[in-house]
XYZ file of C-alpha atoms in Angstrom:
680
model
C -25.673 165.952 -23.272
C -24.503 164.574 -19.846
C -21.087 165.267 -18.471
C -19.831 162.062 -16.902
C -17.667 162.599 -13.526
C -14.599 160.241 -13.964
C -13.680 159.035 -10.734
C -10.232 157.778 -9.006
C -10.305 154.407 -7.136
C -8.132 154.849 -4.136
C -7.680 152.804 -0.733
C -10.797 150.551 -2.171
C -13.067 153.309 -2.508
C -14.240 155.558 -5.545
C -13.445 159.133 -5.210
C -15.263 161.758 -7.434
C -13.398 164.682 -8.936
C -13.317 167.809 -7.192
C -13.470 171.825 -8.308
C -10.034 171.507 -9.728
C -11.392 168.788 -12.186
C -10.314 169.298 -16.028
C -12.756 169.219 -18.946
C -12.684 166.493 -21.301
C -13.962 166.826 -24.847
C -15.197 164.506 -27.674
C -12.581 164.463 -30.396
C -14.850 164.439 -33.166
C -17.849 166.744 -31.952
C -15.790 169.224 -29.917
C -18.553 168.952 -26.586
C -17.345 168.434 -23.135
C -18.489 164.805 -22.350
C -16.394 164.585 -19.061
C -14.438 166.069 -16.341
C -11.633 164.310 -14.534
C -9.019 165.100 -11.685
C -8.513 165.973 -8.152
C -6.308 168.511 -6.124
C -5.090 165.840 -3.870
C -4.632 162.414 -3.966
C -3.947 160.669 -0.805
C -0.661 158.897 -1.679
C 0.176 157.452 1.340
C -3.105 155.575 1.677
C -2.684 154.200 -1.807
C 0.661 153.009 -1.140
C 0.169 151.479 1.980
C -3.601 149.916 0.537
C -1.201 148.279 -2.184
C 1.604 147.200 0.510
C -1.051 145.807 2.997
C -3.721 144.280 1.332
C -2.687 143.893 -2.345
C 0.727 142.646 -2.283
C 0.531 139.802 0.235
C -2.824 138.469 -1.666
C -1.097 138.138 -5.003
C 2.556 136.766 -3.435
C 0.684 134.198 -1.756
C -0.548 132.677 -5.053
C 1.751 130.894 -7.464
C 2.732 132.128 -10.865
C 0.285 129.686 -12.136
C -2.534 130.602 -9.884
C -1.570 134.435 -11.255
C -1.862 133.497 -14.592
C -5.075 131.444 -14.075
C -6.253 135.066 -12.371
C -5.328 136.945 -15.687
C -7.075 134.468 -18.107
C -10.055 134.607 -16.271
C -9.779 138.379 -16.349
C -9.143 138.622 -19.931
C -12.102 136.230 -20.704
C -14.486 138.536 -18.521
C -13.315 141.629 -20.310
C -13.627 139.706 -23.931
C -17.152 139.144 -22.884
C -18.052 142.968 -22.118
C -15.856 144.810 -24.498
C -18.792 146.473 -26.268
C -19.197 149.148 -23.709
C -15.418 150.095 -24.326
C -15.983 150.132 -28.028
C -18.736 152.255 -27.540
C -16.682 155.033 -25.377
C -13.614 154.863 -27.912
C -15.326 156.564 -30.456
C -15.359 159.662 -28.518
C -11.494 159.516 -28.565
C -11.386 159.835 -32.546
C -10.516 155.954 -32.876
C -12.722 153.899 -35.561
C -13.785 150.419 -35.152
C -10.674 149.120 -36.677
C -8.556 151.040 -34.271
C -10.885 149.677 -31.379
C -9.315 146.347 -32.583
C -5.919 147.213 -31.950
C -6.655 149.032 -28.520
C -9.307 146.875 -26.909
C -9.183 143.700 -28.392
C -5.037 143.880 -28.461
C -4.723 144.692 -24.781
C -7.094 141.592 -23.959
C -5.081 139.699 -26.320
C -2.146 140.739 -24.953
C -3.093 139.560 -21.214
C -4.070 136.295 -22.525
C -0.457 135.571 -24.392
C 1.214 136.706 -20.555
C -0.958 134.534 -19.241
C -0.430 131.515 -21.654
C 3.561 132.449 -20.908
C 2.921 131.842 -17.259
C 1.568 128.771 -17.199
C 3.936 127.483 -19.753
C 7.344 128.912 -18.986
C 6.993 129.846 -15.262
C 6.853 127.438 -12.413
C 3.958 125.903 -10.206
C 5.651 128.115 -7.267
C 7.125 131.197 -5.855
C 10.344 131.566 -6.907
C 11.436 131.944 -10.877
C 14.892 130.199 -11.901
C 16.959 132.209 -14.243
C 19.106 129.940 -15.752
C 21.109 126.474 -14.438
C 22.604 125.634 -11.281
C 26.408 126.969 -11.123
C 28.867 124.301 -10.171
C 31.153 126.368 -7.763
C 32.949 123.913 -6.147
C 34.970 120.558 -7.158
C 33.099 117.871 -5.631
C 29.414 119.867 -5.742
C 28.837 120.742 -2.427
C 28.878 124.385 -2.640
C 26.667 125.428 -5.722
C 24.537 128.621 -6.907
C 21.502 129.541 -8.873
C 19.990 132.989 -9.584
C 16.536 133.163 -8.622
C 14.067 136.048 -9.137
C 11.315 136.955 -6.275
C 8.727 139.702 -6.498
C 9.244 143.008 -5.345
C 7.640 144.178 -2.360
C 6.404 147.737 -3.426
C 3.814 148.993 -5.905
C 4.105 149.332 -9.879
C 2.693 153.236 -10.918
C 1.887 152.792 -14.475
C 1.731 156.377 -16.492
C 0.009 155.460 -19.343
C -0.336 157.449 -22.652
C -3.703 159.049 -24.229
C -3.274 156.722 -27.717
C -4.096 153.170 -26.298
C -6.157 153.472 -22.862
C -7.001 149.950 -23.005
C -3.684 148.073 -24.270
C -1.548 150.631 -22.442
C -2.845 149.609 -19.310
C -3.624 145.879 -20.085
C 0.245 145.511 -21.467
C 1.450 146.685 -18.126
C -0.943 145.325 -15.944
C -0.399 141.620 -17.009
C 3.315 140.888 -16.379
C 3.014 143.368 -13.215
C 0.262 140.826 -11.760
C 2.075 137.853 -12.812
C 5.236 138.955 -10.853
C 3.143 139.426 -7.772
C 3.335 143.224 -7.446
C -0.045 145.692 -7.098
C -0.386 148.707 -9.592
C -1.517 152.032 -9.299
C -2.635 153.311 -12.782
C -2.420 156.790 -13.932
C -3.920 156.914 -17.417
C -3.773 160.496 -19.409
C -6.217 162.380 -18.604
C -7.669 162.817 -22.215
C -8.894 159.536 -22.713
C -9.035 158.285 -18.776
C -13.007 157.778 -19.270
C -12.166 154.841 -21.456
C -9.494 153.516 -18.845
C -11.846 154.280 -16.309
C -14.667 151.856 -17.627
C -12.149 149.155 -17.968
C -10.942 149.452 -14.428
C -14.434 149.042 -13.446
C -15.248 145.823 -15.172
C -12.089 144.338 -13.778
C -12.926 145.251 -10.232
C -16.641 143.960 -10.931
C -15.554 140.664 -12.161
C -14.480 140.062 -8.437
C -11.599 137.900 -10.142
C -8.959 140.207 -8.711
C -7.834 140.494 -5.315
C -8.559 143.787 -3.296
C -5.819 146.176 -3.224
C -4.427 144.576 -6.687
C -5.254 147.587 -8.757
C -5.997 151.656 -7.988
C -6.284 153.891 -10.382
C -5.709 158.028 -10.577
C -7.610 160.189 -13.141
C -6.036 163.334 -13.414
C -2.701 164.358 -11.808
C -0.561 161.956 -9.627
C -0.066 164.518 -7.001
C 3.118 163.735 -4.999
C 2.786 160.356 -5.140
C 6.053 159.907 -6.856
C 7.738 161.525 -3.717
C 6.617 158.557 -1.761
C 7.950 155.709 -3.510
C 10.942 153.647 -2.221
C 13.386 151.325 -3.783
C 11.144 148.183 -3.860
C 8.909 150.171 -6.373
C 8.723 150.454 -10.359
C 7.577 153.506 -12.344
C 6.516 152.421 -15.869
C 6.009 155.342 -18.293
C 4.863 155.998 -21.701
C 4.724 159.190 -23.339
C 6.954 161.846 -24.640
C 10.563 162.187 -24.078
C 10.550 165.550 -22.102
C 8.209 163.992 -19.671
C 9.911 161.109 -19.252
C 13.171 163.190 -18.508
C 11.138 165.315 -16.123
C 9.669 162.299 -14.078
C 13.044 160.114 -13.969
C 15.026 163.105 -12.567
C 12.769 163.508 -9.597
C 15.210 163.750 -6.462
C 13.292 160.891 -4.867
C 13.258 158.466 -7.687
C 17.160 159.282 -8.093
C 17.632 158.940 -4.370
C 16.059 155.850 -3.648
C 16.925 154.205 -7.355
C 13.715 153.570 -7.959
C 13.085 151.668 -11.011
C 11.626 153.594 -14.252
C 11.104 151.842 -17.341
C 10.540 154.398 -20.308
C 8.736 153.669 -23.579
C 8.993 157.162 -25.663
C 8.108 158.443 -28.788
C 10.400 157.998 -31.147
C 10.966 158.539 -35.255
C 10.604 155.293 -36.511
C 11.391 154.517 -40.062
C 10.804 152.018 -42.660
C 13.080 151.236 -45.324
C 12.777 150.211 -48.846
C 14.789 147.392 -49.813
C 16.882 147.938 -52.892
C 15.812 145.090 -54.423
C 11.735 146.106 -54.079
C 11.338 147.875 -57.197
C 8.180 149.222 -58.729
C 6.013 146.074 -59.978
C 7.366 143.839 -57.123
C 5.054 142.428 -54.093
C 7.402 143.719 -52.088
C 7.238 147.583 -53.520
C 3.203 146.959 -53.021
C 3.710 145.548 -49.662
C 6.048 148.857 -48.554
C 3.366 151.437 -49.699
C 0.552 149.337 -47.888
C 2.732 149.486 -44.825
C 3.524 153.184 -44.835
C -0.218 153.863 -45.677
C -1.804 151.842 -42.709
C 1.282 153.518 -40.010
C 0.212 156.913 -41.281
C -3.334 156.422 -41.037
C -4.260 153.954 -38.263
C -5.426 155.528 -34.926
C -4.743 159.050 -37.106
C -1.115 158.273 -36.777
C -0.999 158.472 -32.919
C 0.845 155.359 -32.437
C 4.231 155.106 -30.743
C 5.562 152.969 -33.406
C 3.936 154.533 -36.375
C 6.148 155.283 -39.309
C 7.574 158.869 -39.191
C 10.530 158.525 -41.976
C 10.048 156.973 -45.297
C 13.527 155.601 -46.576
C 13.765 154.823 -50.249
C 16.494 154.217 -52.982
C 16.973 157.486 -54.691
C 16.006 156.322 -57.635
C 12.557 154.999 -56.395
C 11.285 158.316 -54.100
C 9.298 159.634 -56.822
C 7.454 156.388 -57.333
C 7.047 155.791 -53.577
C 5.516 159.285 -53.073
C 2.973 158.829 -56.007
C 2.113 155.176 -54.773
C 1.540 156.430 -51.332
C -0.313 159.397 -52.530
C -2.679 157.549 -54.365
C -3.833 155.509 -51.369
C -3.957 158.525 -48.986
C -6.032 160.077 -51.405
C -8.853 157.257 -50.901
C -8.816 157.313 -47.430
C -12.077 158.483 -45.674
C -11.705 160.648 -43.085
C -14.477 161.631 -40.832
C -16.998 160.513 -37.942
C -15.727 157.308 -36.361
C -18.817 155.989 -35.719
C -19.483 155.427 -39.309
C -18.585 152.533 -41.053
C -17.334 153.876 -44.119
C -14.470 155.932 -42.122
C -11.091 154.671 -42.436
C -9.374 157.675 -40.562
C -10.697 159.356 -37.528
C -9.630 162.446 -35.655
C -6.966 162.892 -33.213
C -7.703 162.725 -29.789
C -7.707 166.533 -28.642
C -7.713 169.975 -30.469
C -4.672 170.571 -28.436
C -2.948 167.295 -30.268
C -3.953 169.026 -33.504
C -2.609 172.052 -33.026
C 0.573 170.252 -31.675
C 0.888 168.321 -34.898
C 0.442 171.342 -37.070
C 3.313 173.174 -34.917
C 5.759 170.009 -35.495
C 4.794 170.268 -39.145
C 5.819 173.790 -39.786
C 8.838 172.814 -37.925
C 9.530 169.883 -40.576
C 8.366 172.184 -43.396
C 11.767 174.296 -42.972
C 13.589 170.797 -44.230
C 10.873 169.154 -46.192
C 8.132 170.343 -48.847
C 4.820 168.787 -48.336
C 3.679 166.899 -51.200
C 0.331 165.437 -49.869
C -2.522 166.735 -47.664
C -3.622 170.060 -46.924
C -4.806 170.659 -43.424
C -6.878 173.382 -44.528
C -8.564 171.855 -47.124
C -9.639 168.202 -47.236
C -12.764 166.230 -47.293
C -14.459 165.236 -44.298
C -17.314 162.650 -43.922
C -20.088 162.992 -41.507
C -18.179 165.845 -39.191
C -17.684 169.182 -38.845
C -13.781 169.978 -38.935
C -14.347 173.221 -37.139
C -15.604 171.213 -34.249
C -13.540 168.211 -34.277
C -9.961 167.071 -34.104
C -9.344 166.458 -37.565
C -6.367 166.517 -40.220
C -5.975 164.768 -43.380
C -2.561 162.661 -43.722
C 0.143 164.719 -44.829
C 3.353 163.270 -46.471
C 6.583 165.110 -47.034
C 9.761 164.879 -48.882
C 12.917 165.741 -47.519
C 15.356 166.026 -50.692
C 18.460 166.457 -48.535
C 18.167 164.027 -45.275
C 21.993 164.224 -44.587
C 22.218 167.993 -43.881
C 18.431 167.842 -42.107
C 18.133 167.496 -38.696
C 14.403 168.288 -37.798
C 13.095 165.040 -39.991
C 15.413 162.734 -37.767
C 14.370 164.864 -34.178
C 11.245 165.938 -34.344
C 7.726 163.794 -34.272
C 4.627 165.291 -35.195
C 2.116 162.653 -33.439
C -0.122 162.377 -36.057
C -0.646 160.986 -39.658
C 2.479 162.443 -40.889
C 5.409 161.232 -42.421
C 8.619 162.042 -44.413
C 9.883 160.390 -47.511
C 13.903 160.980 -48.060
C 15.922 158.511 -50.777
C 19.401 157.041 -50.013
C 22.252 156.204 -52.412
C 23.348 152.845 -50.941
C 22.008 150.436 -48.212
C 25.130 151.647 -45.831
C 23.668 154.918 -46.763
C 20.122 153.893 -45.700
C 21.623 152.765 -42.227
C 23.346 155.697 -41.351
C 19.840 157.571 -41.825
C 17.667 154.955 -39.996
C 20.186 155.595 -36.957
C 19.659 159.429 -36.975
C 16.601 159.086 -35.190
C 19.085 158.249 -31.977
C 16.972 155.455 -30.847
C 13.858 153.991 -32.056
C 10.970 151.542 -30.947
C 11.156 149.897 -34.148
C 12.579 150.111 -37.700
C 11.126 148.163 -40.720
C 12.729 146.892 -43.972
C 10.790 145.654 -46.592
C 13.104 143.158 -48.850
C 13.325 139.658 -50.431
C 17.414 139.769 -49.956
C 18.359 138.077 -46.720
C 21.993 139.898 -47.193
C 20.223 143.178 -47.130
C 18.352 141.844 -43.660
C 21.943 140.927 -42.014
C 23.587 144.280 -42.885
C 21.183 146.258 -41.479
C 20.712 144.180 -38.343
C 24.360 144.435 -37.807
C 24.396 148.045 -38.692
C 21.075 149.464 -37.264
C 20.289 146.620 -34.473
C 21.959 148.630 -31.601
C 19.712 151.615 -32.321
C 16.469 149.919 -32.685
C 14.247 147.902 -30.187
C 12.704 145.823 -32.559
C 13.473 145.164 -36.247
C 10.471 144.253 -38.586
C 11.402 142.299 -42.015
C 8.525 141.567 -44.174
C 8.289 140.114 -47.926
C 6.115 138.233 -50.402
C 7.007 135.172 -48.549
C 5.647 136.697 -44.950
C 3.121 139.272 -45.778
C 0.258 137.165 -45.272
C 0.579 136.102 -41.664
C 3.056 139.043 -40.548
C 1.626 141.700 -38.019
C 2.931 144.959 -39.320
C 5.236 147.312 -38.678
C 3.488 149.100 -36.029
C 2.385 146.274 -33.840
C 4.083 145.286 -30.805
C 3.652 141.739 -29.912
C 3.711 140.735 -26.109
C 6.261 137.699 -27.127
C 8.589 140.264 -28.323
C 10.345 143.139 -26.232
C 8.881 146.732 -26.956
C 10.940 149.108 -26.104
C 14.096 150.937 -27.734
C 17.530 152.866 -26.720
C 18.470 156.657 -26.652
C 15.218 158.661 -27.866
C 13.064 155.734 -27.386
C 13.602 155.635 -23.665
C 16.351 152.659 -23.135
C 13.405 150.646 -21.691
C 11.534 147.245 -22.440
C 8.465 145.826 -22.155
C 6.724 142.756 -22.761
C 8.995 140.192 -24.495
C 7.362 137.390 -22.723
C 8.853 136.387 -19.174
C 11.024 139.148 -19.861
C 8.333 141.547 -18.897
C 7.542 140.514 -16.105
C 11.168 140.234 -14.628
C 11.336 144.099 -14.583
C 8.762 143.971 -11.330
C 11.422 140.835 -9.844
C 14.462 141.338 -8.244
C 16.917 138.808 -9.531
C 19.244 137.559 -6.528
C 22.152 134.933 -6.608
C 21.724 132.182 -4.230
C 24.736 130.270 -2.871
C 24.920 127.409 -0.603
C 24.718 123.674 -0.599
C 22.151 121.612 -3.001
C 20.224 121.016 -0.191
C 19.394 124.689 0.522
C 19.125 125.523 -3.203
C 16.480 122.416 -3.494
C 14.750 124.109 -0.319
C 14.662 127.647 -2.043
C 13.695 126.478 -5.382
C 11.302 123.847 -4.733
C 13.459 121.690 -7.468
C 15.935 118.724 -6.573
C 19.365 119.863 -7.550
C 22.195 117.092 -8.464
C 24.037 116.597 -5.255
C 20.756 117.026 -2.878
C 19.153 114.320 -0.508
C 17.459 111.764 -2.187
C 14.698 109.871 -0.639
C 13.217 106.174 -1.381
C 9.278 105.671 -1.880
C 7.183 103.284 -0.413
C 6.545 101.854 -3.800
C 7.898 102.171 -7.397
C 7.611 105.736 -8.416
C 5.516 105.111 -11.351
C 2.839 103.401 -9.124
C 2.393 107.084 -7.184
C 0.540 109.629 -8.396
C 1.602 113.366 -8.845
C -0.049 114.210 -5.122
C 2.020 111.300 -3.844
C 5.172 111.511 -5.762
C 7.732 113.399 -3.682
C 10.434 116.232 -5.062
C 13.575 114.005 -4.520
C 12.268 110.588 -4.510
C 14.432 108.035 -6.486
C 14.708 104.735 -8.001
C 17.906 103.198 -8.328
C 17.614 100.446 -10.648
C 19.664 96.974 -11.138
C 22.365 96.349 -13.608
C 22.037 95.207 -17.189
C 25.008 94.073 -19.384
C 25.104 95.695 -22.901
C 26.721 92.633 -25.251
C 27.602 92.912 -28.861
C 24.752 90.932 -30.049
C 22.705 93.942 -28.413
C 24.354 96.589 -30.430
C 24.519 94.278 -33.823
C 20.611 93.795 -33.490
C 20.080 97.446 -32.908
C 22.134 98.530 -35.802
C 20.243 95.938 -38.298
C 16.974 96.927 -36.461
C 17.133 100.786 -36.760
C 19.505 101.004 -39.892
C 21.625 103.002 -37.927
C 25.021 101.070 -39.055
C 27.036 104.048 -38.344
C 30.512 102.897 -38.476
C 31.541 103.537 -34.835
C 29.041 100.587 -33.813
C 30.151 98.463 -36.639
C 33.728 98.805 -37.475
C 36.231 97.855 -34.571
C 39.361 99.295 -36.382
C 37.685 102.751 -37.548
C 36.075 103.276 -34.356
C 39.701 102.767 -32.705
C 40.534 105.424 -35.090
C 37.801 108.051 -33.912
C 39.933 110.014 -30.824
C 36.314 109.502 -29.138
C 35.960 105.570 -28.869
C 38.033 102.976 -27.730
C 36.784 100.698 -30.357
C 33.042 99.823 -30.999
C 30.643 101.205 -28.910
C 26.800 101.124 -28.048
C 24.398 103.505 -29.691
C 23.505 106.330 -27.154
C 19.671 105.675 -28.243
C 20.201 101.816 -27.384
C 21.520 103.161 -23.728
C 18.184 104.956 -23.375
C 16.079 102.045 -24.541
C 17.991 100.079 -22.139
C 17.525 102.718 -19.618
C 13.761 102.887 -20.117
C 13.662 99.406 -19.544
C 15.356 99.312 -16.385
C 13.209 101.996 -14.694
C 9.831 101.799 -16.156
C 6.716 99.781 -14.208
C 4.754 98.242 -17.227
C 1.422 97.786 -15.666
C -1.255 100.449 -15.930
C -1.092 103.313 -13.338
C -0.977 107.063 -12.774
C 1.908 107.461 -15.300
C -0.172 108.779 -18.138
C 2.627 109.493 -20.903
C 6.218 110.370 -22.047
C 5.883 113.739 -23.453
C 9.568 114.982 -23.826
C 13.206 114.510 -22.990
C 15.319 117.395 -22.250
C 18.936 118.311 -21.805
C 20.318 114.921 -22.991
C 24.140 114.538 -22.741
C 26.324 111.369 -23.645
C 29.235 111.716 -20.976
C 31.133 108.183 -21.460
C 31.109 105.693 -24.108
C 29.776 102.092 -23.501
C 31.431 99.148 -25.174
C 30.212 95.397 -25.016
C 30.744 93.939 -21.628
C 30.207 97.379 -19.846
C 27.119 97.224 -17.280
C 24.727 100.265 -16.782
C 22.381 101.199 -14.408
C 19.666 104.213 -13.758
C 19.367 106.492 -11.267
C 15.618 108.255 -11.680
C 14.853 111.302 -9.294
C 11.958 113.270 -9.126
C 13.383 116.803 -9.928
C 10.354 118.853 -10.424
C 6.357 118.903 -10.320
C 4.143 121.082 -12.399
C 0.068 121.213 -12.112
C -0.797 121.042 -16.114
C -4.851 120.452 -15.666
C -7.453 119.327 -13.395
C -6.969 115.834 -13.961
C -3.144 115.533 -14.421
C 0.259 117.136 -13.641
C 3.794 117.230 -15.322
C 6.629 115.397 -13.780
C 10.125 116.274 -14.536
C 12.502 113.372 -13.400
C 16.523 113.387 -13.282
C 18.051 110.701 -15.412
C 21.217 109.568 -14.907
C 22.781 106.682 -16.670
C 26.368 105.109 -14.837
C 28.350 102.087 -15.747
C 29.725 99.227 -13.316
C 32.476 101.563 -12.479
C 29.625 104.210 -11.146
C 30.982 106.466 -13.565
C 27.766 108.790 -15.634
C 27.768 107.539 -18.941
C 24.468 109.607 -19.898
C 22.303 112.387 -18.294
C 18.863 113.846 -19.356
C 15.410 114.986 -17.947
C 12.624 112.965 -18.824
C 8.770 114.794 -18.792
C 5.450 112.515 -17.836
C 2.090 113.393 -17.594
C 0.769 112.016 -14.036
C -2.850 111.391 -12.854
C -3.817 113.220 -9.651
C -5.034 111.081 -6.930
C -8.191 113.064 -7.117
C -9.593 115.495 -9.721
C -8.503 119.121 -8.750
């Protein structure tokens, strides 16, 4: 068969492997299918290309521009994913495994794009928190802002997810406005290369946005500086070597690590055999042992069950494993394919030998197992192997040695506090799960184990129909963990984007903050438009444009009518004596929502115009009661504008109600959808 040369994409050019290239074998047949690697990569050229071509193009775009770019890119990959499926079979992965890697990566990019549109501004500065009042009169204020790092992100990815592993890092990096250099694991880099080619062929990404190194990085890390980021997924030993590089330490280069970890699942004390929770636990364990042939950084390695249920767990898990069809992943009947390489197979067997010094193998024999449509002598196949550790307190290897394959160890616990201590023996993991229907069990585990785990996954009969599974990191939630898991974080929505940005405390006058952030700040200058702001389109109305209304007197009849009309006859509005006994009120007061209604009556222009709808009200605070006879007025100011569709955008208005003494009585933010002057 033809051996494919897997190329690197460096400074805008595709470079073929040289004589130092390494052979890559099909995980199923053992045949050489590709070669990749070069003796040297021009690190200086790559970094210069990223900084002078890619970075300026990305930073010129707003967050929303970049989010739209990511969405378009994900949809393009969705249309062309079959080529990635076809290649991925050679990694040993089944069609179901492809859904996790390929579709999961595309889905992650879509979620990050959506988060960018909904939760980040249509501008170049991200605001982290609200305005801080740093002076008595408000003339000196502060706010934390985030801006893109002016460097390059180097992504070093593991072999097990050649698509998802790249896209889950790439999406937040590009949304932040930082170009990336991607270094996939050589064993599966042919799938990553195909995905990068698709992205480049789409024409969606600006030049210099992404570069690819297949093979070794050479001295690239020695060229990085304080504005750069290294994001790594892989083994703890490799992470330690990389993060200890003198240049990274000297320049305080950000290093985000997601490492292997001894993830665990706890069977709750209430989840007895015969309950839906027990069956769910067995299903979760089986899935985590066999998906991707157990080659997942989130897979369950330690199965922690009540001592009285250990035998039942071993029997039930073994029954499910026994029915698992192992073989050629191209065969639709196959449920578990091969490990990624013979080297990985040998590594798993070596780790199993270590585990065997403390645990007994109770299911699976690597020398005798059924294989469908493949040759065990040629492919990197292993059966699922289940171990039992009778004394997990005295053991150490079952808590610190990970066989990165279809291997897990069952161990018993005496009580819940013992289970928590066992799950924490892993010294930090990406995820621990608990199958329980008892909320108090969940609370005790969170309080006792939360500090040791990046994610805690609880499931039971109430949630199992929609739960995503122990081993599925979601783009909405953080992925990472303390200690052995690397001490880093990825994903988590916008949190993942901020790893590629710098948080800066900005201090100055309200006008300075307005200019920096693009949002009006209380105390900043205001302007008066040529017409009522509700008569002006999204494009015409300006940040800081303000309407001051006339006053309206609030009468006792108003209060009583509102009470009877709405049914809100709370004593503070209806009973003078009772209201006076309340320390917050001088006597009967107007309803807060009556004041909001009057405010709208004061500032709304009633005629048809560019304001299409009121879509929300945020941050409402009532600051001073209003009594019958008081007069109120409104200041309505354009705080922020955000494009939403091709025909309308969102305007956020700052609204403050004052009484006749000019004292603030209520404050909130109003959201409206406003039409553009012309379609965008």
